[in-house]
Short mmCIF file of C-alpha atoms and ligand atoms in Angstrom, two decimals:
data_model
loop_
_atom_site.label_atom_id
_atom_site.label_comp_id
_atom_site.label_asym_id
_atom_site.label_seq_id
_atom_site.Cartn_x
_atom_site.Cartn_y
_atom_site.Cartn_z
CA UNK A 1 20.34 -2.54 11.71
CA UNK A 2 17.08 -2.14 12.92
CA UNK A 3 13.24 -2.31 11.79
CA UNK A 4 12.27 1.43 11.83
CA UNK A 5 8.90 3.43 12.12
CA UNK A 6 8.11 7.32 11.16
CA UNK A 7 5.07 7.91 12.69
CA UNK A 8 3.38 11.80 12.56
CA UNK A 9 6.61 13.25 11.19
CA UNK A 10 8.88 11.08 14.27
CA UNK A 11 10.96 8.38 13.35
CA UNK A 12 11.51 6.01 16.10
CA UNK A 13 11.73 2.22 16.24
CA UNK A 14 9.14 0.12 15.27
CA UNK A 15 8.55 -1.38 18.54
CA UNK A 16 7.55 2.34 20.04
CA UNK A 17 5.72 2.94 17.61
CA UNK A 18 2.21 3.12 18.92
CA UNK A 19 -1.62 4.29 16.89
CA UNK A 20 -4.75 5.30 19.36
CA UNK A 21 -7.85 2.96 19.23
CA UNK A 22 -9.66 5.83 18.07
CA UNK A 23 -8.03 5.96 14.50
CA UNK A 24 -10.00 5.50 11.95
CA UNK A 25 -7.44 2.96 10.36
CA UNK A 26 -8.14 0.98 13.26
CA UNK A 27 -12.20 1.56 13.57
CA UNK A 28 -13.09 1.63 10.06
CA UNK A 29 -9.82 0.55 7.84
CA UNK A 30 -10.57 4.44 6.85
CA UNK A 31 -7.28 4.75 5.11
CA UNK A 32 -4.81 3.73 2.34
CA UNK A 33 -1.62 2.19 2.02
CA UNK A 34 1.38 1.42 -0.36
CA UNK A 35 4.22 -1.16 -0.30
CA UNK A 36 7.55 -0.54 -1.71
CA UNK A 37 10.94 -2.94 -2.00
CA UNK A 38 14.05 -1.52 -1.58
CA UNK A 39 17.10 -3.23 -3.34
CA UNK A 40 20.61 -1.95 -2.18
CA UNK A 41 19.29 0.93 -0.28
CA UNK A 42 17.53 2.16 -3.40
CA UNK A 43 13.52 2.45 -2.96
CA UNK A 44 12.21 0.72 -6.63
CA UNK A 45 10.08 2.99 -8.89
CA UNK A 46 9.50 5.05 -5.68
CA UNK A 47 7.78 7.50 -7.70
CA UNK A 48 5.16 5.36 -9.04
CA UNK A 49 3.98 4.34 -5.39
CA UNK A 50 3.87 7.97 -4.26
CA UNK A 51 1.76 8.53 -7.28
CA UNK A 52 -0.50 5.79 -6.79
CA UNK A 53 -0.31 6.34 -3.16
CA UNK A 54 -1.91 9.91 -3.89
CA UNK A 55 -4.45 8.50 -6.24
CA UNK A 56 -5.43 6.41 -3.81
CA UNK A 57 -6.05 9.18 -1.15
CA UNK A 58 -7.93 11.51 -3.33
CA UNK A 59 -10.07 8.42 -3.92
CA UNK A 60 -11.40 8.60 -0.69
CA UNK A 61 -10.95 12.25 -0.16
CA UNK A 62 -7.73 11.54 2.13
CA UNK A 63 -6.04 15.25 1.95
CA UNK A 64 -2.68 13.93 1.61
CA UNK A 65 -0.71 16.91 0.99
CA UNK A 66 3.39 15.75 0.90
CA UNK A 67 5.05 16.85 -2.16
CA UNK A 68 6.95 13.57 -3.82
CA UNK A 69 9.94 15.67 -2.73
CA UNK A 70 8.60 15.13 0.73
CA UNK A 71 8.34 11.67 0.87
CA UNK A 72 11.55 10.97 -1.05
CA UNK A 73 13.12 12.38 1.95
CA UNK A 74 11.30 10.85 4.28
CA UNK A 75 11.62 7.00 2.46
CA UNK A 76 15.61 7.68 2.36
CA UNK A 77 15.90 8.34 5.96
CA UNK A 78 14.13 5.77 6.68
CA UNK A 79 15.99 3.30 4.52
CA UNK A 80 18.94 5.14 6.30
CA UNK A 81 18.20 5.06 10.22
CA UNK A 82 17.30 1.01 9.27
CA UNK A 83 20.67 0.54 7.96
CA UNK A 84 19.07 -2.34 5.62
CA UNK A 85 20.51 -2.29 1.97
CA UNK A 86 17.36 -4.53 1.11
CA UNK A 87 13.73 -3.87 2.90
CA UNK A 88 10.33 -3.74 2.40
CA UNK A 89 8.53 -0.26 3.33
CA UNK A 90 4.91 -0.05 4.02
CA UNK A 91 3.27 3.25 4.05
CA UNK A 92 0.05 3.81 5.38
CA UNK A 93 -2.27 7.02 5.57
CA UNK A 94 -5.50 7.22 7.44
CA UNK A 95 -8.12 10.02 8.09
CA UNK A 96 -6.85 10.57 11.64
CA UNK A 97 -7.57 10.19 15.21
CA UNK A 98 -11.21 11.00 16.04
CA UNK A 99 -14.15 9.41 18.30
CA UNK A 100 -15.69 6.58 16.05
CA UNK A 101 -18.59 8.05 14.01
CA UNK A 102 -19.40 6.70 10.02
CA UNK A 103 -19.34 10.39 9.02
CA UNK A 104 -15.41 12.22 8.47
CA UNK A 105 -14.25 13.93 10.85
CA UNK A 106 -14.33 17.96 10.75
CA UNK A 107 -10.53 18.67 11.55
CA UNK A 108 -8.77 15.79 12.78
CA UNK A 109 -5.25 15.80 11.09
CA UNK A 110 -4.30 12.66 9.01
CA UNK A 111 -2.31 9.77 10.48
CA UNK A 112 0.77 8.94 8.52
CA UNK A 113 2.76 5.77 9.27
CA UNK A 114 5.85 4.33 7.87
CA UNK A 115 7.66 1.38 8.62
CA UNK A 116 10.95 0.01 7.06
CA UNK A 117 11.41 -3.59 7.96
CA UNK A 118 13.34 -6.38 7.36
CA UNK A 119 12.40 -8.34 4.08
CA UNK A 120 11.86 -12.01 4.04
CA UNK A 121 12.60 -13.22 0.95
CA UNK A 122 10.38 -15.67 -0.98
CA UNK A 123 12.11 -19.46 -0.92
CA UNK A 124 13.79 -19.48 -3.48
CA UNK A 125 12.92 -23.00 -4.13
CA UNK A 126 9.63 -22.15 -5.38
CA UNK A 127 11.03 -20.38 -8.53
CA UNK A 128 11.88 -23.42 -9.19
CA UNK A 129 9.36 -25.71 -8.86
CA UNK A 130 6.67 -23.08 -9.14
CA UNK A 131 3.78 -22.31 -7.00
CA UNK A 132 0.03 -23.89 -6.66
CA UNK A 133 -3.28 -21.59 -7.17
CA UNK A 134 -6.80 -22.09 -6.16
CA UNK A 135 -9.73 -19.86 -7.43
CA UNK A 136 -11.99 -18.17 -5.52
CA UNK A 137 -15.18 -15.97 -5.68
CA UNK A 138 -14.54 -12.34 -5.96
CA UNK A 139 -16.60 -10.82 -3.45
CA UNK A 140 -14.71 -7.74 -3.84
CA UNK A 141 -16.03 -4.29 -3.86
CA UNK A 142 -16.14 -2.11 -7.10
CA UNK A 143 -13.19 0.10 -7.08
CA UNK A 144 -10.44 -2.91 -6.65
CA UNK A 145 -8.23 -0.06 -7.90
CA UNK A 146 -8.10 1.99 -4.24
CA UNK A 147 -5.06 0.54 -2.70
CA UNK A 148 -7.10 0.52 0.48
CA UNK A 149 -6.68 -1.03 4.34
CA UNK A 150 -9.47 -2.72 3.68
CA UNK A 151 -8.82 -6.30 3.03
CA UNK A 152 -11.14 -8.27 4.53
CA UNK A 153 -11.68 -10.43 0.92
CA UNK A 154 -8.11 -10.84 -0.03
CA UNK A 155 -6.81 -11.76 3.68
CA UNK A 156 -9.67 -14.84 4.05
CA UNK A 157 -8.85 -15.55 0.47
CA UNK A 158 -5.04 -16.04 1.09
CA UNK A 159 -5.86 -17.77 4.07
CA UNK A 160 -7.70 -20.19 2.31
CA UNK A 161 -5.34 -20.57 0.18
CA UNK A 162 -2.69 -21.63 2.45
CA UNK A 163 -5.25 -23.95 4.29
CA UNK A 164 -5.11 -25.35 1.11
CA UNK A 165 -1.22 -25.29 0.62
CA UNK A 166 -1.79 -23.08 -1.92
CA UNK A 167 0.64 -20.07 -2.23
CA UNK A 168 -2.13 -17.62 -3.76
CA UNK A 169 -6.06 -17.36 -4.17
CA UNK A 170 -7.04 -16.26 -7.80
CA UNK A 171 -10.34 -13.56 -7.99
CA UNK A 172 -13.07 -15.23 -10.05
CA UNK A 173 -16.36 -13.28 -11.18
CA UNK A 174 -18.57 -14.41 -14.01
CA UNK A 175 -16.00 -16.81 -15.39
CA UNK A 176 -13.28 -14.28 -15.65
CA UNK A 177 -9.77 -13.86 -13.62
CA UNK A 178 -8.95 -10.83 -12.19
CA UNK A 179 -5.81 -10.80 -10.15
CA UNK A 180 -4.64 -12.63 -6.75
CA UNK A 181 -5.60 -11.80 -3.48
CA UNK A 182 -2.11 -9.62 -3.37
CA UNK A 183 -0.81 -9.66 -6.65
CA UNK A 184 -1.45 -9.48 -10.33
CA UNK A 185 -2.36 -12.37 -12.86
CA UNK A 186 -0.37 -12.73 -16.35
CA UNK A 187 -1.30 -15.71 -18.51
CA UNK A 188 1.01 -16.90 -21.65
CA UNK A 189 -1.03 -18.14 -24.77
CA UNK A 190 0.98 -18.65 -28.01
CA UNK A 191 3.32 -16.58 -27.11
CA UNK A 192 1.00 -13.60 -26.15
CA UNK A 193 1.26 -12.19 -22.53
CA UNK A 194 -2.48 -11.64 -21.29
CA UNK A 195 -3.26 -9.69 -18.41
CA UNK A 196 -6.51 -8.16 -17.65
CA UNK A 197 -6.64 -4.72 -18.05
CA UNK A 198 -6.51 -1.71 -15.73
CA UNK A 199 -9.74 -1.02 -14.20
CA UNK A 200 -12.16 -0.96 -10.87
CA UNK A 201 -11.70 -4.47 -10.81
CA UNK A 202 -8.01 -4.70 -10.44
CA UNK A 203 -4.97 -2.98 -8.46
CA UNK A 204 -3.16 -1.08 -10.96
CA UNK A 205 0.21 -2.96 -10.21
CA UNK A 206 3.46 -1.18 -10.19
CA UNK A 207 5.09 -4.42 -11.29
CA UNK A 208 2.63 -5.08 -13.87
CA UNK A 209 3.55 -2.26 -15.50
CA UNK A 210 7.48 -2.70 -15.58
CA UNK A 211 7.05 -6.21 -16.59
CA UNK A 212 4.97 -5.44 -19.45
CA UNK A 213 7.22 -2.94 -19.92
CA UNK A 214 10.17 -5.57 -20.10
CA UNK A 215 8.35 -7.58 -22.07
CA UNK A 216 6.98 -5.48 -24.70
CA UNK A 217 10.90 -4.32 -24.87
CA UNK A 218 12.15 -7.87 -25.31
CA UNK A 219 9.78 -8.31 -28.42
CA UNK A 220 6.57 -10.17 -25.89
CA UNK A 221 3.64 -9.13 -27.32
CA UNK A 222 1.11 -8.21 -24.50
CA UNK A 223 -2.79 -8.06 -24.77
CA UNK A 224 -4.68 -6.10 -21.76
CA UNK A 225 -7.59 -8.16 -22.30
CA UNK A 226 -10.16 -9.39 -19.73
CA UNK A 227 -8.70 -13.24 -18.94
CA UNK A 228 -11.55 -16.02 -19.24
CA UNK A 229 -11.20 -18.94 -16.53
CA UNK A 230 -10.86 -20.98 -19.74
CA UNK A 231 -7.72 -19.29 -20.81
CA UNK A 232 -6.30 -19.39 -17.66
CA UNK A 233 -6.50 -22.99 -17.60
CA UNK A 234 -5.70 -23.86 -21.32
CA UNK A 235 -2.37 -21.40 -20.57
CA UNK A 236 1.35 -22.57 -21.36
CA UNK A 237 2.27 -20.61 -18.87
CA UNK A 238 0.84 -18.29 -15.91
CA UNK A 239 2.15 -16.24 -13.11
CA UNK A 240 2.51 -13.49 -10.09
CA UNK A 241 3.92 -10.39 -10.11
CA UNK A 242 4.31 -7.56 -7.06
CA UNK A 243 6.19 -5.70 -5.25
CA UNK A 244 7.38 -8.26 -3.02
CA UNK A 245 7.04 -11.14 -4.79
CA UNK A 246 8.64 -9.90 -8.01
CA UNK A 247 7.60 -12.46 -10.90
CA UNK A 248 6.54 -15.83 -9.41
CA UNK A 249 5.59 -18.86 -12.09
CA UNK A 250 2.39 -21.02 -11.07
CA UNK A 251 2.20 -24.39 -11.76
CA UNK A 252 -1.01 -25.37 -10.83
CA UNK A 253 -4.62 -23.80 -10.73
CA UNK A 254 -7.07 -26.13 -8.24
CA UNK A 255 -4.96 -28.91 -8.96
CA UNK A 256 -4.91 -28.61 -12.81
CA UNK A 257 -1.75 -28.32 -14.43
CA UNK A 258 -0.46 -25.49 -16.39
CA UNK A 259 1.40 -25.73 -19.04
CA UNK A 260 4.18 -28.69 -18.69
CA UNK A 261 4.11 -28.28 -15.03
CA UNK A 262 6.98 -26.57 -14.81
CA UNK A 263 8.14 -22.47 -15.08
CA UNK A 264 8.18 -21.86 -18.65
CA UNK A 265 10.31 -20.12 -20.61
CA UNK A 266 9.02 -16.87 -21.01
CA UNK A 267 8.51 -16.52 -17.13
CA UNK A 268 12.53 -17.56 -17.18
CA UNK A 269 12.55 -14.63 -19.91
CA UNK A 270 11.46 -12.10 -17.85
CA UNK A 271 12.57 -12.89 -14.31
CA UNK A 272 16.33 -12.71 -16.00
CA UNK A 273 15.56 -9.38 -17.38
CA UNK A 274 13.43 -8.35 -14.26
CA UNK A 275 16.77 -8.55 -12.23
CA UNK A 276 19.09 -7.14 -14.63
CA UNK A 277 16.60 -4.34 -14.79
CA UNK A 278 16.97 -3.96 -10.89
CA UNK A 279 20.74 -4.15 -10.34
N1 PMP B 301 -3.20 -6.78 -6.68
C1 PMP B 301 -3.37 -6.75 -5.34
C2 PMP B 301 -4.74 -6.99 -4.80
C3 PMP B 301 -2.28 -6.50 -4.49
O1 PMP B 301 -2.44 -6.45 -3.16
C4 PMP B 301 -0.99 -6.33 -5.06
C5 PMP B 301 0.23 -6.15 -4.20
N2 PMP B 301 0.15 -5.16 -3.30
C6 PMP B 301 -0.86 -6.35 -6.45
C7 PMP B 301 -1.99 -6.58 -7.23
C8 PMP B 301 0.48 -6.10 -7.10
O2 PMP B 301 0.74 -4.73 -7.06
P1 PMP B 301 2.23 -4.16 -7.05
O3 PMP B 301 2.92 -4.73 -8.23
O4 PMP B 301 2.05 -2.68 -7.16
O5 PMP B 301 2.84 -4.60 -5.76
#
């Protein structure tokens, strides 16, 4: 077993794997990307992240032109040549090779890079006891919704997080929440699940959608609704979802305590039916 790269239509391993300085991934963050778990050699709701993967590239006028049929193959050999059952797969495209200038180039071909890696699990601990939040200014651009390289914002943000022992920083603008710096919000208020709804402002997450989709199936009621700071904090119950992370209950937001302090019961709900959903 072995972490693996496809790089340009060659699959090799990930430590020959090699970009020039010249790509515009590198120069400008010119590119877009997509993150995918695979559980038991099975890529999860691999169409969905080709889909948004292609929204995301005609965003920026990326012409990504793999069919889904294209990349299925490609993700499967991948998983494959790794050997991993479980993995994390990170696709990124970027507008090619080309000496730096702001303007696109004329006919450079796109780079496409895979990589199928080892995953390291969350502890599992902190389902458990829970994880701690601070907020932070969103100083985000307006399209939030591009799955882009560019992540200046959310990597400083989730560093100061972690400065802070924190395990995620929460986007604040004009006293609303909008999602984490790499994952989505969900707050739990009499019952109702509240997440803010699709937009600029947010990634449209591929996990936020099954678990509403779990939810709303296991009688939840859900309200897309833009989530006040106020609500966050007056919550029984808040948490995490993505790709890697899965569902992950907070228990704290700057040091004020949601809920009992403890994962609630709807968050215990959901992760139950989350993993019976992907077995
Ligand atoms: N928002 C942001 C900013 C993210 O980076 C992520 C994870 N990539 C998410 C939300 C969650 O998205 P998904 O469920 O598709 O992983």
């Amino acid at each position: 077993m072995s972490d693996i790269a496809y790089l340009n239509s060659e699959f090799m391993k990930l430590s020959e794997a090699f970009v020039s300085v010249e790509d515009r991934g590198f120069q400008f963050g010119d590119g877009v990307y997509e993150v995918i778990r695979v559980y038991d050699k099975t890529p999860h709701l691999l169409r969905e992240h080709v889909d948004r993967l292609k929204l995301s590239a005609a965003s920026i006028q990326l012409d990504e032109r793999l069919s889904y049929e294209e990349w299925e193959r490609i993700v499967r050999e991948g998983i494959d040549r790794s050997g991993y059952a479980d993995a994390k797969i990170y696709i990124q495209l970027t507008r090619g090779v080309s000496p730096r200038d702001h303007r696109f180039p004329v006919s450079a071909p796109l780079t496409r890079v895979m990589t199928v890696r080892e995953i390291d699990l969350e502890d599992p601990q902190l389902r458990e006891s829970g994880v701690p939040t601070i907020t932070v200014d969103d100083i985000r651009w307006n399209r939030c919704d591009i799955k882009s390289l560019n992540l200046l914002p959310n990597i400083l943000s989730k560093q100061h997080a972690t400065q802070a022992g924190a395990f995620e920083a929460l986007f604040v603008r004009d006293g609303f929440v909008f999602e984490g710096s790499s994952s989505t919000i969900m707050v739990v208020r009499h019952g109702v699940l509240h997440t803010p709804p699709e937009g600029p402002r947010i990634l449209s997450g591929i996990t936020r959608d099954w678990v509403l989709n779990l939810a709303r199936a296991n009688e939840i009621t859900v309200a897309e609704e833009p989530v006040s700071l106020e609500m966050l904090l007056g919550a029984q119950e808040v948490f995490l979802t993505g790709t890697t992370i899965e569902i992950m209950p907070v228990v704290t937001v700057d040091e004020h305590r949601i809920g009992d302090g403890k994962p609630g019961e709807i968050y215990h709900r959901l992760y139950q039916k989350f993993l019976a959903s992907i077995s």
